[in-house]
């Protein structure tokens, strides 16, 4: 193995390193990736294995799931809590997110339990109690400074999606709409308009990419539930964030550290570079250094954990790019 470069991506608490290496041409990358996944699971670390080519620098659009991704709650469960039907709804939500229930039928059953409650009052309470995922604001602010377009595509509900859009500065928001009786202002127990199913999430990703004039290969999708799988697999870079086991099993890139800003490492942006971007906006300086854009792969773990990270590097030599390095953090 030829170790080309080691770079530190993190500055503060989170340990994140990037290794650029070349692996032997005869190495079969599929089985190698499976071994890395096993190492990741057994050591409680995240390993990302990417080819170092222009695709990594051509991303232009980032699409997020909302519930348990941008925010820490499931909106339908929060609505149910204030409506007094939390236990019934939560069981259906958990089964749907694990992929055990059809998403459309599960949504229909949950929404029916909200019938007769005042829509404005419920959504007002939910919006006042939103808990954003650590790192969400930092990630979206950095992406915006870098010129990315961003969207939230949620199987939740539009009033909350718009609140999240406004707070994080996103460009698009798509979600379900609960039908409201215009006379009474009460929920009818049904949805209105197209339901954001897993297939619609994938279709909306493609539609936004088309509007923004970019290819699907130039998109990034981040989500946690079974209903995100089609969207994650369609994007150029699909990231399972603190995802259900079924989702992690079918996605190539996974983040299990509960900090959404670690997505920046997977697109080659170091913590120092992100801080410099923020400082430039404020007219201040960070440590007197220069901003660095990390252009290869990264690994991250909690402080004190052992690390294993690899990177695949494009090369014209007879050796196939890839990597694995391990040691103490």
Short mmCIF file of C-alpha atoms in Angstrom, two decimals:
data_model
loop_
_atom_site.label_atom_id
_atom_site.label_comp_id
_atom_site.label_asym_id
_atom_site.label_seq_id
_atom_site.Cartn_x
_atom_site.Cartn_y
_atom_site.Cartn_z
CA UNK A 1 0.00 0.00 0.00
CA UNK A 2 1.35 3.40 -0.97
CA UNK A 3 0.29 6.10 1.52
CA UNK A 4 0.22 9.35 -0.44
CA UNK A 5 -1.10 11.81 2.11
CA UNK A 6 -2.62 12.18 5.59
CA UNK A 7 -4.75 15.21 6.40
CA UNK A 8 -6.58 16.22 9.54
CA UNK A 9 -10.09 17.46 8.78
CA UNK A 10 -11.30 18.28 12.30
CA UNK A 11 -10.04 21.07 14.52
CA UNK A 12 -11.92 20.69 17.79
CA UNK A 13 -13.67 17.75 19.50
CA UNK A 14 -14.44 15.36 16.66
CA UNK A 15 -11.56 13.24 15.36
CA UNK A 16 -11.61 13.22 11.56
CA UNK A 17 -8.74 12.22 9.31
CA UNK A 18 -8.32 11.80 5.57
CA UNK A 19 -5.93 9.31 4.02
CA UNK A 20 -5.04 9.21 0.36
CA UNK A 21 -3.49 5.91 -0.68
CA UNK A 22 -2.94 3.64 -3.65
CA UNK A 23 -3.89 -0.02 -3.45
CA UNK A 24 -2.73 -2.91 -5.61
CA UNK A 25 -4.43 -3.26 -8.98
CA UNK A 26 -5.52 -6.82 -8.17
CA UNK A 27 -7.53 -5.75 -5.11
CA UNK A 28 -11.28 -6.37 -5.52
CA UNK A 29 -12.91 -3.20 -4.18
CA UNK A 30 -16.32 -4.76 -3.50
CA UNK A 31 -15.08 -7.27 -0.95
CA UNK A 32 -12.67 -4.69 0.43
CA UNK A 33 -15.57 -2.28 1.06
CA UNK A 34 -17.44 -5.04 2.91
CA UNK A 35 -14.44 -5.60 5.16
CA UNK A 36 -14.33 -1.90 5.91
CA UNK A 37 -18.00 -1.91 6.83
CA UNK A 38 -17.35 -4.74 9.28
CA UNK A 39 -14.46 -2.78 10.79
CA UNK A 40 -16.68 0.28 11.07
CA UNK A 41 -19.39 -1.64 12.92
CA UNK A 42 -17.04 -3.44 15.27
CA UNK A 43 -15.05 -0.34 16.28
CA UNK A 44 -17.89 2.20 16.41
CA UNK A 45 -16.35 4.43 13.76
CA UNK A 46 -17.39 5.78 10.38
CA UNK A 47 -15.39 4.87 7.29
CA UNK A 48 -15.99 6.41 3.89
CA UNK A 49 -14.32 4.99 0.80
CA UNK A 50 -14.43 7.28 -2.23
CA UNK A 51 -12.67 7.57 -5.54
CA UNK A 52 -10.75 10.83 -5.72
CA UNK A 53 -11.96 12.24 -9.01
CA UNK A 54 -13.71 15.35 -10.33
CA UNK A 55 -17.17 14.07 -9.33
CA UNK A 56 -16.38 14.94 -5.74
CA UNK A 57 -15.89 18.59 -6.65
CA UNK A 58 -18.85 18.88 -8.99
CA UNK A 59 -21.68 18.55 -6.45
CA UNK A 60 -24.21 21.39 -6.67
CA UNK A 61 -27.40 20.30 -4.92
CA UNK A 62 -27.98 18.84 -1.44
CA UNK A 63 -31.35 17.35 -0.51
CA UNK A 64 -32.27 16.46 3.08
CA UNK A 65 -34.91 14.40 4.76
CA UNK A 66 -36.41 16.36 7.66
CA UNK A 67 -37.59 14.11 10.51
CA UNK A 68 -34.67 12.59 12.48
CA UNK A 69 -32.27 14.23 10.03
CA UNK A 70 -32.49 18.03 10.02
CA UNK A 71 -34.57 17.89 13.21
CA UNK A 72 -34.40 15.29 15.96
CA UNK A 73 -38.13 14.59 16.11
CA UNK A 74 -40.71 12.84 13.94
CA UNK A 75 -43.30 15.55 13.18
CA UNK A 76 -46.26 13.16 13.04
CA UNK A 77 -45.33 11.91 16.52
CA UNK A 78 -45.13 15.49 17.82
CA UNK A 79 -48.56 16.29 16.37
CA UNK A 80 -49.91 13.11 17.93
CA UNK A 81 -48.45 14.03 21.32
CA UNK A 82 -50.34 17.33 21.40
CA UNK A 83 -53.44 15.59 20.04
CA UNK A 84 -53.35 12.93 22.77
CA UNK A 85 -52.78 9.93 20.46
CA UNK A 86 -48.99 9.63 20.77
CA UNK A 87 -48.69 5.94 21.62
CA UNK A 88 -50.84 4.73 18.72
CA UNK A 89 -49.11 6.93 16.17
CA UNK A 90 -45.56 6.29 17.40
CA UNK A 91 -45.87 2.54 16.93
CA UNK A 92 -46.97 3.03 13.32
CA UNK A 93 -44.18 5.57 12.67
CA UNK A 94 -41.42 3.33 13.99
CA UNK A 95 -42.62 0.36 11.94
CA UNK A 96 -42.83 2.50 8.79
CA UNK A 97 -39.31 3.92 9.26
CA UNK A 98 -37.95 0.39 9.68
CA UNK A 99 -39.60 -0.53 6.41
CA UNK A 100 -42.02 -2.98 8.03
CA UNK A 101 -45.15 -1.14 6.85
CA UNK A 102 -46.13 0.38 3.52
CA UNK A 103 -45.39 4.08 3.88
CA UNK A 104 -48.57 5.33 2.22
CA UNK A 105 -50.90 3.10 4.24
CA UNK A 106 -49.02 3.88 7.44
CA UNK A 107 -49.30 7.62 6.82
CA UNK A 108 -53.01 7.29 6.07
CA UNK A 109 -53.62 5.46 9.37
CA UNK A 110 -51.62 7.97 11.41
CA UNK A 111 -53.22 11.04 9.85
CA UNK A 112 -56.71 9.61 10.50
CA UNK A 113 -55.96 9.66 14.24
CA UNK A 114 -55.54 13.46 14.12
CA UNK A 115 -59.08 14.06 12.88
CA UNK A 116 -61.05 16.75 14.72
CA UNK A 117 -58.06 18.69 16.12
CA UNK A 118 -57.36 22.35 15.35
CA UNK A 119 -54.62 22.50 12.69
CA UNK A 120 -53.18 25.91 13.57
CA UNK A 121 -52.94 25.10 17.27
CA UNK A 122 -51.21 21.77 16.68
CA UNK A 123 -48.65 23.10 14.22
CA UNK A 124 -47.95 26.17 16.35
CA UNK A 125 -47.06 23.95 19.32
CA UNK A 126 -44.88 21.66 17.20
CA UNK A 127 -42.95 24.55 15.60
CA UNK A 128 -42.26 26.10 19.01
CA UNK A 129 -40.74 22.83 20.21
CA UNK A 130 -38.53 21.89 17.25
CA UNK A 131 -35.12 20.48 18.17
CA UNK A 132 -32.63 20.87 15.33
CA UNK A 133 -29.97 18.22 14.89
CA UNK A 134 -26.50 19.30 16.13
CA UNK A 135 -24.47 20.64 13.23
CA UNK A 136 -27.49 21.30 10.96
CA UNK A 137 -27.15 25.08 11.06
CA UNK A 138 -23.37 24.95 10.56
CA UNK A 139 -23.69 22.52 7.64
CA UNK A 140 -26.36 24.52 5.81
CA UNK A 141 -24.61 27.85 6.40
CA UNK A 142 -21.36 26.46 5.01
CA UNK A 143 -23.04 24.87 2.00
CA UNK A 144 -24.80 28.14 1.23
CA UNK A 145 -21.50 30.05 1.36
CA UNK A 146 -20.03 27.51 -1.06
CA UNK A 147 -22.86 28.09 -3.53
CA UNK A 148 -24.82 24.86 -3.07
CA UNK A 149 -28.59 24.76 -3.56
CA UNK A 150 -30.44 22.96 -0.76
CA UNK A 151 -33.84 21.37 -0.29
CA UNK A 152 -35.83 19.51 2.34
CA UNK A 153 -38.00 16.69 0.99
CA UNK A 154 -40.06 15.24 3.80
CA UNK A 155 -42.69 12.63 4.41
CA UNK A 156 -43.76 14.96 7.23
CA UNK A 157 -45.87 18.06 6.83
CA UNK A 158 -45.46 21.34 4.98
CA UNK A 159 -45.96 23.92 7.78
CA UNK A 160 -43.02 22.40 9.68
CA UNK A 161 -40.93 21.91 6.53
CA UNK A 162 -41.32 25.62 5.74
CA UNK A 163 -40.28 26.53 9.28
CA UNK A 164 -37.15 24.37 8.87
CA UNK A 165 -36.53 25.87 5.42
CA UNK A 166 -36.64 29.40 6.80
CA UNK A 167 -34.40 28.68 9.81
CA UNK A 168 -31.72 26.84 7.82
CA UNK A 169 -31.89 29.01 4.69
CA UNK A 170 -32.90 26.24 2.31
CA UNK A 171 -33.99 26.92 -1.27
CA UNK A 172 -36.82 24.37 -1.55
CA UNK A 173 -39.29 22.62 0.75
CA UNK A 174 -41.55 19.70 -0.17
CA UNK A 175 -43.77 17.78 2.25
CA UNK A 176 -47.28 16.45 2.75
CA UNK A 177 -50.30 18.67 3.34
CA UNK A 178 -52.94 17.83 5.93
CA UNK A 179 -56.49 18.56 4.79
CA UNK A 180 -58.25 21.19 6.90
CA UNK A 181 -61.97 21.93 7.04
CA UNK A 182 -62.19 25.54 5.83
CA UNK A 183 -65.22 26.25 8.00
CA UNK A 184 -64.02 24.88 11.32
CA UNK A 185 -60.22 24.90 10.92
CA UNK A 186 -60.16 21.31 12.10
CA UNK A 187 -58.17 18.47 10.56
CA UNK A 188 -60.28 16.08 8.49
CA UNK A 189 -58.02 13.07 9.06
CA UNK A 190 -56.87 13.04 5.44
CA UNK A 191 -54.05 14.48 3.34
CA UNK A 192 -54.45 16.87 0.44
CA UNK A 193 -52.51 16.70 -2.83
CA UNK A 194 -49.72 14.27 -3.78
CA UNK A 195 -48.28 12.24 -0.92
CA UNK A 196 -44.48 12.35 -0.56
CA UNK A 197 -43.83 8.63 -0.91
CA UNK A 198 -40.35 7.11 -1.25
CA UNK A 199 -40.74 7.16 -5.03
CA UNK A 200 -41.86 10.79 -5.00
CA UNK A 201 -38.81 11.73 -2.95
CA UNK A 202 -36.61 10.31 -5.69
CA UNK A 203 -38.67 12.06 -8.39
CA UNK A 204 -38.47 15.42 -6.58
CA UNK A 205 -34.69 15.06 -6.30
CA UNK A 206 -34.51 14.61 -10.08
CA UNK A 207 -36.91 17.50 -10.69
CA UNK A 208 -34.95 19.95 -8.54
CA UNK A 209 -31.71 18.87 -10.19
CA UNK A 210 -33.28 19.53 -13.59
CA UNK A 211 -34.49 22.97 -12.50
CA UNK A 212 -31.02 23.82 -11.20
CA UNK A 213 -29.41 22.56 -14.41
CA UNK A 214 -27.33 19.78 -12.86
CA UNK A 215 -27.06 16.03 -13.30
CA UNK A 216 -28.13 13.51 -10.64
CA UNK A 217 -24.45 12.63 -10.26
CA UNK A 218 -23.95 16.19 -8.98
CA UNK A 219 -26.47 15.77 -6.15
CA UNK A 220 -26.15 14.75 -2.51
CA UNK A 221 -28.99 13.22 -0.48
CA UNK A 222 -29.06 12.78 3.31
CA UNK A 223 -31.67 10.74 5.18
CA UNK A 224 -32.33 8.13 7.84
CA UNK A 225 -35.50 6.17 7.07
CA UNK A 226 -36.55 3.37 4.76
CA UNK A 227 -38.60 5.90 2.77
CA UNK A 228 -35.33 7.70 1.91
CA UNK A 229 -33.67 4.69 0.24
CA UNK A 230 -34.74 5.44 -3.37
CA UNK A 231 -33.57 9.06 -2.99
CA UNK A 232 -30.25 8.06 -1.39
CA UNK A 233 -29.51 5.52 -4.10
CA UNK A 234 -30.43 7.91 -6.92
CA UNK A 235 -28.15 10.75 -5.74
CA UNK A 236 -24.52 11.01 -6.76
CA UNK A 237 -23.65 10.83 -3.05
CA UNK A 238 -26.25 9.23 -0.80
CA UNK A 239 -25.55 9.47 2.93
CA UNK A 240 -27.39 7.45 5.57
CA UNK A 241 -27.34 9.69 8.66
CA UNK A 242 -27.78 7.86 11.98
CA UNK A 243 -30.03 5.63 9.92
CA UNK A 244 -32.11 2.55 10.57
CA UNK A 245 -30.26 -0.78 9.99
CA UNK A 246 -32.19 -1.50 6.81
CA UNK A 247 -31.06 1.83 5.35
CA UNK A 248 -27.41 1.40 6.34
CA UNK A 249 -27.38 -2.05 4.75
CA UNK A 250 -28.20 -0.69 1.28
CA UNK A 251 -26.29 2.61 1.24
CA UNK A 252 -22.60 3.05 0.54
CA UNK A 253 -21.95 6.04 2.79
CA UNK A 254 -22.96 6.20 6.45
CA UNK A 255 -22.55 8.68 9.27
CA UNK A 256 -23.35 7.53 12.80
CA UNK A 257 -21.87 10.43 14.71
CA UNK A 258 -24.75 12.66 15.82
CA UNK A 259 -23.36 15.79 14.19
CA UNK A 260 -24.78 16.70 10.81
CA UNK A 261 -21.85 18.99 9.98
CA UNK A 262 -19.69 15.88 9.46
CA UNK A 263 -21.32 15.68 6.02
CA UNK A 264 -18.82 18.40 5.08
CA UNK A 265 -15.96 15.92 5.46
CA UNK A 266 -17.47 13.67 2.80
CA UNK A 267 -17.46 16.50 0.27
CA UNK A 268 -13.89 17.48 1.07
CA UNK A 269 -14.42 20.49 3.35
CA UNK A 270 -12.32 20.56 6.51
CA UNK A 271 -13.52 22.10 9.76
CA UNK A 272 -10.86 24.78 9.42
CA UNK A 273 -12.12 25.71 5.94
CA UNK A 274 -15.70 25.95 7.24
CA UNK A 275 -14.58 28.23 10.06
CA UNK A 276 -12.68 30.44 7.63
CA UNK A 277 -15.76 30.78 5.44
CA UNK A 278 -17.80 31.84 8.47
CA UNK A 279 -15.07 34.26 9.59
CA UNK A 280 -14.85 35.82 6.12
CA UNK A 281 -18.58 36.56 6.28
CA UNK A 282 -18.10 38.28 9.64
CA UNK A 283 -14.91 40.07 8.63
CA UNK A 284 -12.82 38.25 11.26
CA UNK A 285 -9.85 35.89 11.10
CA UNK A 286 -9.31 32.33 12.31
CA UNK A 287 -5.89 31.48 13.69
CA UNK A 288 -4.04 33.46 11.02
CA UNK A 289 -3.94 30.42 8.72
CA UNK A 290 -5.30 29.88 5.26
CA UNK A 291 -8.46 27.99 4.39
CA UNK A 292 -7.90 24.39 3.26
CA UNK A 293 -10.17 22.41 1.01
CA UNK A 294 -9.55 18.70 1.63
CA UNK A 295 -9.80 16.87 -1.64
CA UNK A 296 -9.77 13.24 -0.65
CA UNK A 297 -11.63 11.00 1.72
CA UNK A 298 -12.31 11.15 5.41
CA UNK A 299 -12.96 9.09 8.48
CA UNK A 300 -14.34 10.24 11.80
CA UNK A 301 -14.83 8.84 15.29
CA UNK A 302 -15.60 10.10 18.74
CA UNK A 303 -12.61 11.48 20.69
CA UNK A 304 -10.48 8.72 22.14
CA UNK A 305 -11.76 6.01 19.81
CA UNK A 306 -9.36 4.12 17.55
CA UNK A 307 -9.49 5.16 13.93
CA UNK A 308 -9.60 3.45 10.59
CA UNK A 309 -9.90 5.47 7.41
CA UNK A 310 -9.33 5.05 3.76
CA UNK A 311 -9.38 6.90 0.52
CA UNK A 312 -9.34 5.94 -3.10
CA UNK A 313 -7.20 8.08 -5.36
CA UNK A 314 -7.44 8.33 -9.15
CA UNK A 315 -4.13 7.38 -10.69
CA UNK A 316 -2.56 6.70 -14.05
CA UNK A 317 -0.18 4.17 -12.57
CA UNK A 318 -0.65 0.40 -12.66
CA UNK A 319 -1.80 0.40 -9.05
CA UNK A 320 -5.47 0.73 -8.27
CA UNK A 321 -6.34 3.67 -6.01
CA UNK A 322 -7.79 2.91 -2.54
CA UNK A 323 -6.74 2.75 1.04
CA UNK A 324 -6.89 1.52 4.57
CA UNK A 325 -4.91 2.80 7.52
CA UNK A 326 -5.56 2.22 11.19
CA UNK A 327 -4.12 3.30 14.51
CA UNK A 328 -4.87 5.31 17.66
CA UNK A 329 -6.64 8.67 17.41
#
